[in-house]
């Protein structure tokens, strides 16, 4: 088996939904997945794919 390449991105970045989730957790201080999910879906125009 060949070894894994030593590639690492120069800069790590988050996507927009990841950023939103982390901001929610940061604002609440402590949150369950259910709380975050409910807050994200509170916007009636929001569509999330599963």
mmCIF entry with sequence, helices, sheets and N, C-alpha, C, O atoms, coordinates in Angstrom:
data_MODEL
# 
_entry.id   MODEL 
# 
_entity.id                         1 
_entity.type                       polymer 
_entity.pdbx_number_of_molecules   1 
# 
_entity_poly.entity_id                      1 
_entity_poly.type                           'polypeptide(L)' 
_entity_poly.nstd_linkage                   no 
_entity_poly.nstd_monomer                   no 
_entity_poly.pdbx_seq_one_letter_code       
;(UNK)(UNK)(UNK)(UNK)(UNK)(UNK)(UNK)(UNK)(UNK)(UNK)(UNK)(UNK)(UNK)(UNK)(UNK)(UNK)
(UNK)(UNK)(UNK)(UNK)(UNK)(UNK)(UNK)(UNK)(UNK)(UNK)(UNK)(UNK)(UNK)(UNK)(UNK)(UNK)
(UNK)(UNK)(UNK)(UNK)(UNK)(UNK)(UNK)(UNK)(UNK)(UNK)(UNK)(UNK)(UNK)(UNK)(UNK)(UNK)
(UNK)(UNK)
;
_entity_poly.pdbx_seq_one_letter_code_can   XXXXXXXXXXXXXXXXXXXXXXXXXXXXXXXXXXXXXXXXXXXXXXXXXX 
_entity_poly.pdbx_strand_id                 A 
# 
loop_
_entity_poly_seq.entity_id 
_entity_poly_seq.num 
_entity_poly_seq.mon_id 
_entity_poly_seq.hetero 
1 1  UNK n 
1 2  UNK n 
1 3  UNK n 
1 4  UNK n 
1 5  UNK n 
1 6  UNK n 
1 7  UNK n 
1 8  UNK n 
1 9  UNK n 
1 10 UNK n 
1 11 UNK n 
1 12 UNK n 
1 13 UNK n 
1 14 UNK n 
1 15 UNK n 
1 16 UNK n 
1 17 UNK n 
1 18 UNK n 
1 19 UNK n 
1 20 UNK n 
1 21 UNK n 
1 22 UNK n 
1 23 UNK n 
1 24 UNK n 
1 25 UNK n 
1 26 UNK n 
1 27 UNK n 
1 28 UNK n 
1 29 UNK n 
1 30 UNK n 
1 31 UNK n 
1 32 UNK n 
1 33 UNK n 
1 34 UNK n 
1 35 UNK n 
1 36 UNK n 
1 37 UNK n 
1 38 UNK n 
1 39 UNK n 
1 40 UNK n 
1 41 UNK n 
1 42 UNK n 
1 43 UNK n 
1 44 UNK n 
1 45 UNK n 
1 46 UNK n 
1 47 UNK n 
1 48 UNK n 
1 49 UNK n 
1 50 UNK n 
# 
_struct_asym.id          A 
_struct_asym.entity_id   1 
# 
loop_
_struct_conf.conf_type_id 
_struct_conf.id 
_struct_conf.pdbx_PDB_helix_id 
_struct_conf.beg_label_comp_id 
_struct_conf.beg_label_asym_id 
_struct_conf.beg_label_seq_id 
_struct_conf.pdbx_beg_PDB_ins_code 
_struct_conf.end_label_comp_id 
_struct_conf.end_label_asym_id 
_struct_conf.end_label_seq_id 
_struct_conf.pdbx_end_PDB_ins_code 
_struct_conf.beg_auth_comp_id 
_struct_conf.beg_auth_asym_id 
_struct_conf.beg_auth_seq_id 
_struct_conf.end_auth_comp_id 
_struct_conf.end_auth_asym_id 
_struct_conf.end_auth_seq_id 
_struct_conf.pdbx_PDB_helix_class 
_struct_conf.details 
_struct_conf.pdbx_PDB_helix_length 
HELX_P HELX_P1 AA1 UNK A 16 ? UNK A 28 ? UNK A 16 UNK A 28 1 ? 13 
HELX_P HELX_P2 AA2 UNK A 33 ? UNK A 40 ? UNK A 33 UNK A 40 1 ? 8  
# 
_struct_conf_type.id          HELX_P 
_struct_conf_type.criteria    ? 
_struct_conf_type.reference   ? 
# 
loop_
_atom_site.group_PDB 
_atom_site.id 
_atom_site.type_symbol 
_atom_site.label_atom_id 
_atom_site.label_alt_id 
_atom_site.label_comp_id 
_atom_site.label_asym_id 
_atom_site.label_entity_id 
_atom_site.label_seq_id 
_atom_site.pdbx_PDB_ins_code 
_atom_site.Cartn_x 
_atom_site.Cartn_y 
_atom_site.Cartn_z 
_atom_site.occupancy 
_atom_site.B_iso_or_equiv 
_atom_site.pdbx_formal_charge 
_atom_site.auth_seq_id 
_atom_site.auth_comp_id 
_atom_site.auth_asym_id 
_atom_site.auth_atom_id 
_atom_site.pdbx_PDB_model_num 
ATOM 1   N N  . UNK A 1 1  ? 0.849   -1.171 0.000  1.00 0.00 ? 1  UNK A N  1 
ATOM 2   C CA . UNK A 1 1  ? 0.000   0.000  0.000  1.00 0.00 ? 1  UNK A CA 1 
ATOM 3   C C  . UNK A 1 1  ? 0.899   1.240  0.000  1.00 0.00 ? 1  UNK A C  1 
ATOM 4   O O  . UNK A 1 1  ? 1.869   1.323  0.754  1.00 0.00 ? 1  UNK A O  1 
ATOM 5   N N  . UNK A 1 2  ? 0.557   2.195  -0.857 1.00 0.00 ? 2  UNK A N  1 
ATOM 6   C CA . UNK A 1 2  ? 1.361   3.411  -0.928 1.00 0.00 ? 2  UNK A CA 1 
ATOM 7   C C  . UNK A 1 2  ? 0.977   4.368  0.201  1.00 0.00 ? 2  UNK A C  1 
ATOM 8   O O  . UNK A 1 2  ? -0.174  4.394  0.634  1.00 0.00 ? 2  UNK A O  1 
ATOM 9   N N  . UNK A 1 3  ? 1.941   5.148  0.670  1.00 0.00 ? 3  UNK A N  1 
ATOM 10  C CA . UNK A 1 3  ? 1.642   6.091  1.756  1.00 0.00 ? 3  UNK A CA 1 
ATOM 11  C C  . UNK A 1 3  ? 0.745   7.224  1.262  1.00 0.00 ? 3  UNK A C  1 
ATOM 12  O O  . UNK A 1 3  ? 0.704   7.528  0.070  1.00 0.00 ? 3  UNK A O  1 
ATOM 13  N N  . UNK A 1 4  ? 0.038   7.834  2.189  1.00 0.00 ? 4  UNK A N  1 
ATOM 14  C CA . UNK A 1 4  ? -0.814  8.966  1.849  1.00 0.00 ? 4  UNK A CA 1 
ATOM 15  C C  . UNK A 1 4  ? 0.048   10.167 1.465  1.00 0.00 ? 4  UNK A C  1 
ATOM 16  O O  . UNK A 1 4  ? 1.127   10.351 2.030  1.00 0.00 ? 4  UNK A O  1 
ATOM 17  N N  . UNK A 1 5  ? -0.399  10.975 0.531  1.00 0.00 ? 5  UNK A N  1 
ATOM 18  C CA . UNK A 1 5  ? 0.370   12.163 0.168  1.00 0.00 ? 5  UNK A CA 1 
ATOM 19  C C  . UNK A 1 5  ? 0.382   13.165 1.321  1.00 0.00 ? 5  UNK A C  1 
ATOM 20  O O  . UNK A 1 5  ? -0.521  13.174 2.158  1.00 0.00 ? 5  UNK A O  1 
ATOM 21  N N  . UNK A 1 6  ? 1.391   13.989 1.353  1.00 0.00 ? 6  UNK A N  1 
ATOM 22  C CA . UNK A 1 6  ? 1.543   14.982 2.417  1.00 0.00 ? 6  UNK A CA 1 
ATOM 23  C C  . UNK A 1 6  ? 0.845   16.290 2.075  1.00 0.00 ? 6  UNK A C  1 
ATOM 24  O O  . UNK A 1 6  ? 1.286   17.353 2.511  1.00 0.00 ? 6  UNK A O  1 
ATOM 25  N N  . UNK A 1 7  ? -0.229  16.231 1.309  1.00 0.00 ? 7  UNK A N  1 
ATOM 26  C CA . UNK A 1 7  ? -0.929  17.443 0.910  1.00 0.00 ? 7  UNK A CA 1 
ATOM 27  C C  . UNK A 1 7  ? -1.795  17.971 2.044  1.00 0.00 ? 7  UNK A C  1 
ATOM 28  O O  . UNK A 1 7  ? -2.562  17.230 2.659  1.00 0.00 ? 7  UNK A O  1 
ATOM 29  N N  . UNK A 1 8  ? -1.660  19.238 2.303  1.00 0.00 ? 8  UNK A N  1 
ATOM 30  C CA . UNK A 1 8  ? -2.538  19.947 3.231  1.00 0.00 ? 8  UNK A CA 1 
ATOM 31  C C  . UNK A 1 8  ? -2.842  21.300 2.619  1.00 0.00 ? 8  UNK A C  1 
ATOM 32  O O  . UNK A 1 8  ? -1.938  21.960 2.105  1.00 0.00 ? 8  UNK A O  1 
ATOM 33  N N  . UNK A 1 9  ? -4.102  21.729 2.663  1.00 0.00 ? 9  UNK A N  1 
ATOM 34  C CA . UNK A 1 9  ? -4.423  23.048 2.106  1.00 0.00 ? 9  UNK A CA 1 
ATOM 35  C C  . UNK A 1 9  ? -3.660  24.142 2.836  1.00 0.00 ? 9  UNK A C  1 
ATOM 36  O O  . UNK A 1 9  ? -3.385  24.028 4.030  1.00 0.00 ? 9  UNK A O  1 
ATOM 37  N N  . UNK A 1 10 ? -3.319  25.198 2.114  1.00 0.00 ? 10 UNK A N  1 
ATOM 38  C CA . UNK A 1 10 ? -2.590  26.320 2.719  1.00 0.00 ? 10 UNK A CA 1 
ATOM 39  C C  . UNK A 1 10 ? -3.424  26.965 3.822  1.00 0.00 ? 10 UNK A C  1 
ATOM 40  O O  . UNK A 1 10 ? -2.893  27.385 4.850  1.00 0.00 ? 10 UNK A O  1 
ATOM 41  N N  . UNK A 1 11 ? -4.730  27.040 3.599  1.00 0.00 ? 11 UNK A N  1 
ATOM 42  C CA . UNK A 1 11 ? -5.603  27.679 4.572  1.00 0.00 ? 11 UNK A CA 1 
ATOM 43  C C  . UNK A 1 11 ? -6.877  26.849 4.707  1.00 0.00 ? 11 UNK A C  1 
ATOM 44  O O  . UNK A 1 11 ? -7.492  26.476 3.708  1.00 0.00 ? 11 UNK A O  1 
ATOM 45  N N  . UNK A 1 12 ? -7.260  26.568 5.924  1.00 0.00 ? 12 UNK A N  1 
ATOM 46  C CA . UNK A 1 12 ? -8.499  25.841 6.162  1.00 0.00 ? 12 UNK A CA 1 
ATOM 47  C C  . UNK A 1 12 ? -9.640  26.850 6.188  1.00 0.00 ? 12 UNK A C  1 
ATOM 48  O O  . UNK A 1 12 ? -9.504  27.924 6.773  1.00 0.00 ? 12 UNK A O  1 
ATOM 49  N N  . UNK A 1 13 ? -10.744 26.520 5.569  1.00 0.00 ? 13 UNK A N  1 
ATOM 50  C CA . UNK A 1 13 ? -11.885 27.425 5.589  1.00 0.00 ? 13 UNK A CA 1 
ATOM 51  C C  . UNK A 1 13 ? -13.170 26.629 5.771  1.00 0.00 ? 13 UNK A C  1 
ATOM 52  O O  . UNK A 1 13 ? -13.242 25.442 5.452  1.00 0.00 ? 13 UNK A O  1 
ATOM 53  N N  . UNK A 1 14 ? -14.168 27.307 6.288  1.00 0.00 ? 14 UNK A N  1 
ATOM 54  C CA . UNK A 1 14 ? -15.470 26.689 6.506  1.00 0.00 ? 14 UNK A CA 1 
ATOM 55  C C  . UNK A 1 14 ? -16.441 27.154 5.442  1.00 0.00 ? 14 UNK A C  1 
ATOM 56  O O  . UNK A 1 14 ? -16.316 28.256 4.906  1.00 0.00 ? 14 UNK A O  1 
ATOM 57  N N  . UNK A 1 15 ? -17.393 26.318 5.145  1.00 0.00 ? 15 UNK A N  1 
ATOM 58  C CA . UNK A 1 15 ? -18.463 26.704 4.241  1.00 0.00 ? 15 UNK A CA 1 
ATOM 59  C C  . UNK A 1 15 ? -19.464 27.589 4.973  1.00 0.00 ? 15 UNK A C  1 
ATOM 60  O O  . UNK A 1 15 ? -19.383 27.737 6.192  1.00 0.00 ? 15 UNK A O  1 
ATOM 61  N N  . UNK A 1 16 ? -20.404 28.176 4.242  1.00 0.00 ? 16 UNK A N  1 
ATOM 62  C CA . UNK A 1 16 ? -21.357 29.092 4.874  1.00 0.00 ? 16 UNK A CA 1 
ATOM 63  C C  . UNK A 1 16 ? -22.250 28.425 5.926  1.00 0.00 ? 16 UNK A C  1 
ATOM 64  O O  . UNK A 1 16 ? -22.539 29.035 6.955  1.00 0.00 ? 16 UNK A O  1 
ATOM 65  N N  . UNK A 1 17 ? -22.688 27.196 5.689  1.00 0.00 ? 17 UNK A N  1 
ATOM 66  C CA . UNK A 1 17 ? -23.534 26.523 6.676  1.00 0.00 ? 17 UNK A CA 1 
ATOM 67  C C  . UNK A 1 17 ? -22.726 26.137 7.911  1.00 0.00 ? 17 UNK A C  1 
ATOM 68  O O  . UNK A 1 17 ? -23.220 26.245 9.034  1.00 0.00 ? 17 UNK A O  1 
ATOM 69  N N  . UNK A 1 18 ? -21.495 25.691 7.712  1.00 0.00 ? 18 UNK A N  1 
ATOM 70  C CA . UNK A 1 18 ? -20.630 25.366 8.849  1.00 0.00 ? 18 UNK A CA 1 
ATOM 71  C C  . UNK A 1 18 ? -20.388 26.601 9.708  1.00 0.00 ? 18 UNK A C  1 
ATOM 72  O O  . UNK A 1 18 ? -20.415 26.530 10.937 1.00 0.00 ? 18 UNK A O  1 
ATOM 73  N N  . UNK A 1 19 ? -20.151 27.730 9.052  1.00 0.00 ? 19 UNK A N  1 
ATOM 74  C CA . UNK A 1 19 ? -19.932 28.984 9.770  1.00 0.00 ? 19 UNK A CA 1 
ATOM 75  C C  . UNK A 1 19 ? -21.175 29.376 10.557 1.00 0.00 ? 19 UNK A C  1 
ATOM 76  O O  . UNK A 1 19 ? -21.078 29.802 11.707 1.00 0.00 ? 19 UNK A O  1 
ATOM 77  N N  . UNK A 1 20 ? -22.340 29.233 9.938  1.00 0.00 ? 20 UNK A N  1 
ATOM 78  C CA . UNK A 1 20 ? -23.592 29.568 10.619 1.00 0.00 ? 20 UNK A CA 1 
ATOM 79  C C  . UNK A 1 20 ? -23.805 28.683 11.846 1.00 0.00 ? 20 UNK A C  1 
ATOM 80  O O  . UNK A 1 20 ? -24.208 29.169 12.903 1.00 0.00 ? 20 UNK A O  1 
ATOM 81  N N  . UNK A 1 21 ? -23.538 27.399 11.707 1.00 0.00 ? 21 UNK A N  1 
ATOM 82  C CA . UNK A 1 21 ? -23.699 26.467 12.825 1.00 0.00 ? 21 UNK A CA 1 
ATOM 83  C C  . UNK A 1 21 ? -22.764 26.837 13.968 1.00 0.00 ? 21 UNK A C  1 
ATOM 84  O O  . UNK A 1 21 ? -23.180 26.864 15.127 1.00 0.00 ? 21 UNK A O  1 
ATOM 85  N N  . UNK A 1 22 ? -21.522 27.120 13.655 1.00 0.00 ? 22 UNK A N  1 
ATOM 86  C CA . UNK A 1 22 ? -20.574 27.489 14.707 1.00 0.00 ? 22 UNK A CA 1 
ATOM 87  C C  . UNK A 1 22 ? -20.962 28.800 15.375 1.00 0.00 ? 22 UNK A C  1 
ATOM 88  O O  . UNK A 1 22 ? -20.782 28.949 16.584 1.00 0.00 ? 22 UNK A O  1 
ATOM 89  N N  . UNK A 1 23 ? -21.490 29.749 14.616 1.00 0.00 ? 23 UNK A N  1 
ATOM 90  C CA . UNK A 1 23 ? -21.950 31.009 15.201 1.00 0.00 ? 23 UNK A CA 1 
ATOM 91  C C  . UNK A 1 23 ? -23.124 30.781 16.146 1.00 0.00 ? 23 UNK A C  1 
ATOM 92  O O  . UNK A 1 23 ? -23.204 31.415 17.198 1.00 0.00 ? 23 UNK A O  1 
ATOM 93  N N  . UNK A 1 24 ? -24.030 29.888 15.782 1.00 0.00 ? 24 UNK A N  1 
ATOM 94  C CA . UNK A 1 24 ? -25.164 29.566 16.657 1.00 0.00 ? 24 UNK A CA 1 
ATOM 95  C C  . UNK A 1 24 ? -24.659 28.970 17.966 1.00 0.00 ? 24 UNK A C  1 
ATOM 96  O O  . UNK A 1 24 ? -25.076 29.388 19.046 1.00 0.00 ? 24 UNK A O  1 
ATOM 97  N N  . UNK A 1 25 ? -23.769 28.002 17.868 1.00 0.00 ? 25 UNK A N  1 
ATOM 98  C CA . UNK A 1 25 ? -23.223 27.368 19.071 1.00 0.00 ? 25 UNK A CA 1 
ATOM 99  C C  . UNK A 1 25 ? -22.472 28.398 19.909 1.00 0.00 ? 25 UNK A C  1 
ATOM 100 O O  . UNK A 1 25 ? -22.576 28.394 21.135 1.00 0.00 ? 25 UNK A O  1 
ATOM 101 N N  . UNK A 1 26 ? -21.727 29.266 19.264 1.00 0.00 ? 26 UNK A N  1 
ATOM 102 C CA . UNK A 1 26 ? -20.974 30.302 19.977 1.00 0.00 ? 26 UNK A CA 1 
ATOM 103 C C  . UNK A 1 26 ? -21.935 31.237 20.717 1.00 0.00 ? 26 UNK A C  1 
ATOM 104 O O  . UNK A 1 26 ? -21.702 31.576 21.877 1.00 0.00 ? 26 UNK A O  1 
ATOM 105 N N  . UNK A 1 27 ? -23.013 31.651 20.049 1.00 0.00 ? 27 UNK A N  1 
ATOM 106 C CA . UNK A 1 27 ? -23.988 32.560 20.665 1.00 0.00 ? 27 UNK A CA 1 
ATOM 107 C C  . UNK A 1 27 ? -24.704 31.906 21.847 1.00 0.00 ? 27 UNK A C  1 
ATOM 108 O O  . UNK A 1 27 ? -24.935 32.552 22.868 1.00 0.00 ? 27 UNK A O  1 
ATOM 109 N N  . UNK A 1 28 ? -25.053 30.627 21.710 1.00 0.00 ? 28 UNK A N  1 
ATOM 110 C CA . UNK A 1 28 ? -25.769 29.932 22.776 1.00 0.00 ? 28 UNK A CA 1 
ATOM 111 C C  . UNK A 1 28 ? -24.841 29.489 23.905 1.00 0.00 ? 28 UNK A C  1 
ATOM 112 O O  . UNK A 1 28 ? -25.289 29.290 25.034 1.00 0.00 ? 28 UNK A O  1 
ATOM 113 N N  . UNK A 1 29 ? -23.576 29.336 23.611 1.00 0.00 ? 29 UNK A N  1 
ATOM 114 C CA . UNK A 1 29 ? -22.620 28.880 24.610 1.00 0.00 ? 29 UNK A CA 1 
ATOM 115 C C  . UNK A 1 29 ? -22.588 27.359 24.716 1.00 0.00 ? 29 UNK A C  1 
ATOM 116 O O  . UNK A 1 29 ? -21.520 26.762 24.851 1.00 0.00 ? 29 UNK A O  1 
ATOM 117 N N  . UNK A 1 30 ? -23.733 26.750 24.655 1.00 0.00 ? 30 UNK A N  1 
ATOM 118 C CA . UNK A 1 30 ? -23.864 25.300 24.700 1.00 0.00 ? 30 UNK A CA 1 
ATOM 119 C C  . UNK A 1 30 ? -25.158 24.973 23.968 1.00 0.00 ? 30 UNK A C  1 
ATOM 120 O O  . UNK A 1 30 ? -26.195 25.572 24.250 1.00 0.00 ? 30 UNK A O  1 
ATOM 121 N N  . UNK A 1 31 ? -25.109 24.043 23.045 1.00 0.00 ? 31 UNK A N  1 
ATOM 122 C CA . UNK A 1 31 ? -26.298 23.747 22.252 1.00 0.00 ? 31 UNK A CA 1 
ATOM 123 C C  . UNK A 1 31 ? -26.330 22.282 21.865 1.00 0.00 ? 31 UNK A C  1 
ATOM 124 O O  . UNK A 1 31 ? -25.296 21.648 21.656 1.00 0.00 ? 31 UNK A O  1 
ATOM 125 N N  . UNK A 1 32 ? -27.534 21.767 21.776 1.00 0.00 ? 32 UNK A N  1 
ATOM 126 C CA . UNK A 1 32 ? -27.711 20.408 21.269 1.00 0.00 ? 32 UNK A CA 1 
ATOM 127 C C  . UNK A 1 32 ? -27.886 20.479 19.753 1.00 0.00 ? 32 UNK A C  1 
ATOM 128 O O  . UNK A 1 32 ? -28.148 21.544 19.194 1.00 0.00 ? 32 UNK A O  1 
ATOM 129 N N  . UNK A 1 33 ? -27.740 19.346 19.110 1.00 0.00 ? 33 UNK A N  1 
ATOM 130 C CA . UNK A 1 33 ? -27.960 19.285 17.661 1.00 0.00 ? 33 UNK A CA 1 
ATOM 131 C C  . UNK A 1 33 ? -29.395 19.699 17.347 1.00 0.00 ? 33 UNK A C  1 
ATOM 132 O O  . UNK A 1 33 ? -29.647 20.400 16.367 1.00 0.00 ? 33 UNK A O  1 
ATOM 133 N N  . UNK A 1 34 ? -30.323 19.265 18.177 1.00 0.00 ? 34 UNK A N  1 
ATOM 134 C CA . UNK A 1 34 ? -31.734 19.607 17.961 1.00 0.00 ? 34 UNK A CA 1 
ATOM 135 C C  . UNK A 1 34 ? -31.946 21.119 18.013 1.00 0.00 ? 34 UNK A C  1 
ATOM 136 O O  . UNK A 1 34 ? -32.674 21.665 17.184 1.00 0.00 ? 34 UNK A O  1 
ATOM 137 N N  . UNK A 1 35 ? -31.325 21.801 18.969 1.00 0.00 ? 35 UNK A N  1 
ATOM 138 C CA . UNK A 1 35 ? -31.463 23.255 19.075 1.00 0.00 ? 35 UNK A CA 1 
ATOM 139 C C  . UNK A 1 35 ? -30.918 23.950 17.833 1.00 0.00 ? 35 UNK A C  1 
ATOM 140 O O  . UNK A 1 35 ? -31.558 24.848 17.286 1.00 0.00 ? 35 UNK A O  1 
ATOM 141 N N  . UNK A 1 36 ? -29.751 23.538 17.396 1.00 0.00 ? 36 UNK A N  1 
ATOM 142 C CA . UNK A 1 36 ? -29.141 24.144 16.213 1.00 0.00 ? 36 UNK A CA 1 
ATOM 143 C C  . UNK A 1 36 ? -30.017 23.882 14.996 1.00 0.00 ? 36 UNK A C  1 
ATOM 144 O O  . UNK A 1 36 ? -30.266 24.790 14.203 1.00 0.00 ? 36 UNK A O  1 
ATOM 145 N N  . UNK A 1 37 ? -30.480 22.664 14.846 1.00 0.00 ? 37 UNK A N  1 
ATOM 146 C CA . UNK A 1 37 ? -31.327 22.292 13.715 1.00 0.00 ? 37 UNK A CA 1 
ATOM 147 C C  . UNK A 1 37 ? -32.597 23.135 13.690 1.00 0.00 ? 37 UNK A C  1 
ATOM 148 O O  . UNK A 1 37 ? -32.995 23.622 12.632 1.00 0.00 ? 37 UNK A O  1 
ATOM 149 N N  . UNK A 1 38 ? -33.235 23.311 14.841 1.00 0.00 ? 38 UNK A N  1 
ATOM 150 C CA . UNK A 1 38 ? -34.454 24.114 14.912 1.00 0.00 ? 38 UNK A CA 1 
ATOM 151 C C  . UNK A 1 38 ? -34.192 25.574 14.559 1.00 0.00 ? 38 UNK A C  1 
ATOM 152 O O  . UNK A 1 38 ? -35.006 26.203 13.883 1.00 0.00 ? 38 UNK A O  1 
ATOM 153 N N  . UNK A 1 39 ? -33.075 26.113 15.006 1.00 0.00 ? 39 UNK A N  1 
ATOM 154 C CA . UNK A 1 39 ? -32.750 27.505 14.692 1.00 0.00 ? 39 UNK A CA 1 
ATOM 155 C C  . UNK A 1 39 ? -32.458 27.694 13.207 1.00 0.00 ? 39 UNK A C  1 
ATOM 156 O O  . UNK A 1 39 ? -32.846 28.702 12.617 1.00 0.00 ? 39 UNK A O  1 
ATOM 157 N N  . UNK A 1 40 ? -31.784 26.739 12.615 1.00 0.00 ? 40 UNK A N  1 
ATOM 158 C CA . UNK A 1 40 ? -31.477 26.839 11.185 1.00 0.00 ? 40 UNK A CA 1 
ATOM 159 C C  . UNK A 1 40 ? -32.759 26.757 10.366 1.00 0.00 ? 40 UNK A C  1 
ATOM 160 O O  . UNK A 1 40 ? -32.911 27.469 9.374  1.00 0.00 ? 40 UNK A O  1 
ATOM 161 N N  . UNK A 1 41 ? -33.678 25.893 10.779 1.00 0.00 ? 41 UNK A N  1 
ATOM 162 C CA . UNK A 1 41 ? -34.922 25.718 10.030 1.00 0.00 ? 41 UNK A CA 1 
ATOM 163 C C  . UNK A 1 41 ? -35.999 26.734 10.408 1.00 0.00 ? 41 UNK A C  1 
ATOM 164 O O  . UNK A 1 41 ? -37.107 26.674 9.875  1.00 0.00 ? 41 UNK A O  1 
ATOM 165 N N  . UNK A 1 42 ? -35.699 27.663 11.313 1.00 0.00 ? 42 UNK A N  1 
ATOM 166 C CA . UNK A 1 42 ? -36.678 28.676 11.713 1.00 0.00 ? 42 UNK A CA 1 
ATOM 167 C C  . UNK A 1 42 ? -37.034 29.592 10.548 1.00 0.00 ? 42 UNK A C  1 
ATOM 168 O O  . UNK A 1 42 ? -38.118 30.175 10.530 1.00 0.00 ? 42 UNK A O  1 
ATOM 169 N N  . UNK A 1 43 ? -36.136 29.726 9.579  1.00 0.00 ? 43 UNK A N  1 
ATOM 170 C CA . UNK A 1 43 ? -36.387 30.539 8.392  1.00 0.00 ? 43 UNK A CA 1 
ATOM 171 C C  . UNK A 1 43 ? -37.245 29.721 7.430  1.00 0.00 ? 43 UNK A C  1 
ATOM 172 O O  . UNK A 1 43 ? -36.792 28.692 6.927  1.00 0.00 ? 43 UNK A O  1 
ATOM 173 N N  . UNK A 1 44 ? -38.490 30.166 7.162  1.00 0.00 ? 44 UNK A N  1 
ATOM 174 C CA . UNK A 1 44 ? -39.378 29.365 6.305  1.00 0.00 ? 44 UNK A CA 1 
ATOM 175 C C  . UNK A 1 44 ? -38.904 29.247 4.853  1.00 0.00 ? 44 UNK A C  1 
ATOM 176 O O  . UNK A 1 44 ? -39.320 28.334 4.140  1.00 0.00 ? 44 UNK A O  1 
ATOM 177 N N  . UNK A 1 45 ? -38.050 30.152 4.419  1.00 0.00 ? 45 UNK A N  1 
ATOM 178 C CA . UNK A 1 45 ? -37.537 30.102 3.047  1.00 0.00 ? 45 UNK A CA 1 
ATOM 179 C C  . UNK A 1 45 ? -36.297 29.227 2.919  1.00 0.00 ? 45 UNK A C  1 
ATOM 180 O O  . UNK A 1 45 ? -35.760 29.053 1.825  1.00 0.00 ? 45 UNK A O  1 
ATOM 181 N N  . UNK A 1 46 ? -35.854 28.688 4.027  1.00 0.00 ? 46 UNK A N  1 
ATOM 182 C CA . UNK A 1 46 ? -34.623 27.899 4.045  1.00 0.00 ? 46 UNK A CA 1 
ATOM 183 C C  . UNK A 1 46 ? -34.876 26.504 3.520  1.00 0.00 ? 46 UNK A C  1 
ATOM 184 O O  . UNK A 1 46 ? -35.841 25.854 3.923  1.00 0.00 ? 46 UNK A O  1 
ATOM 185 N N  . UNK A 1 47 ? -34.030 26.041 2.634  1.00 0.00 ? 47 UNK A N  1 
ATOM 186 C CA . UNK A 1 47 ? -34.116 24.672 2.139  1.00 0.00 ? 47 UNK A CA 1 
ATOM 187 C C  . UNK A 1 47 ? -32.777 23.991 2.372  1.00 0.00 ? 47 UNK A C  1 
ATOM 188 O O  . UNK A 1 47 ? -31.737 24.463 1.913  1.00 0.00 ? 47 UNK A O  1 
ATOM 189 N N  . UNK A 1 48 ? -32.815 22.896 3.078  1.00 0.00 ? 48 UNK A N  1 
ATOM 190 C CA . UNK A 1 48 ? -31.603 22.119 3.310  1.00 0.00 ? 48 UNK A CA 1 
ATOM 191 C C  . UNK A 1 48 ? -31.760 20.762 2.650  1.00 0.00 ? 48 UNK A C  1 
ATOM 192 O O  . UNK A 1 48 ? -32.823 20.144 2.720  1.00 0.00 ? 48 UNK A O  1 
ATOM 193 N N  . UNK A 1 49 ? -30.720 20.314 2.025  1.00 0.00 ? 49 UNK A N  1 
ATOM 194 C CA . UNK A 1 49 ? -30.715 18.983 1.421  1.00 0.00 ? 49 UNK A CA 1 
ATOM 195 C C  . UNK A 1 49 ? -30.169 17.995 2.440  1.00 0.00 ? 49 UNK A C  1 
ATOM 196 O O  . UNK A 1 49 ? -29.306 18.339 3.248  1.00 0.00 ? 49 UNK A O  1 
ATOM 197 N N  . UNK A 1 50 ? -30.663 16.794 2.400  1.00 0.00 ? 50 UNK A N  1 
ATOM 198 C CA . UNK A 1 50 ? -30.177 15.755 3.302  1.00 0.00 ? 50 UNK A CA 1 
ATOM 199 C C  . UNK A 1 50 ? -29.567 14.655 2.495  1.00 0.00 ? 50 UNK A C  1 
ATOM 200 O O  . UNK A 1 50 ? -29.090 13.669 3.057  1.00 0.00 ? 50 UNK A O  1 
# 
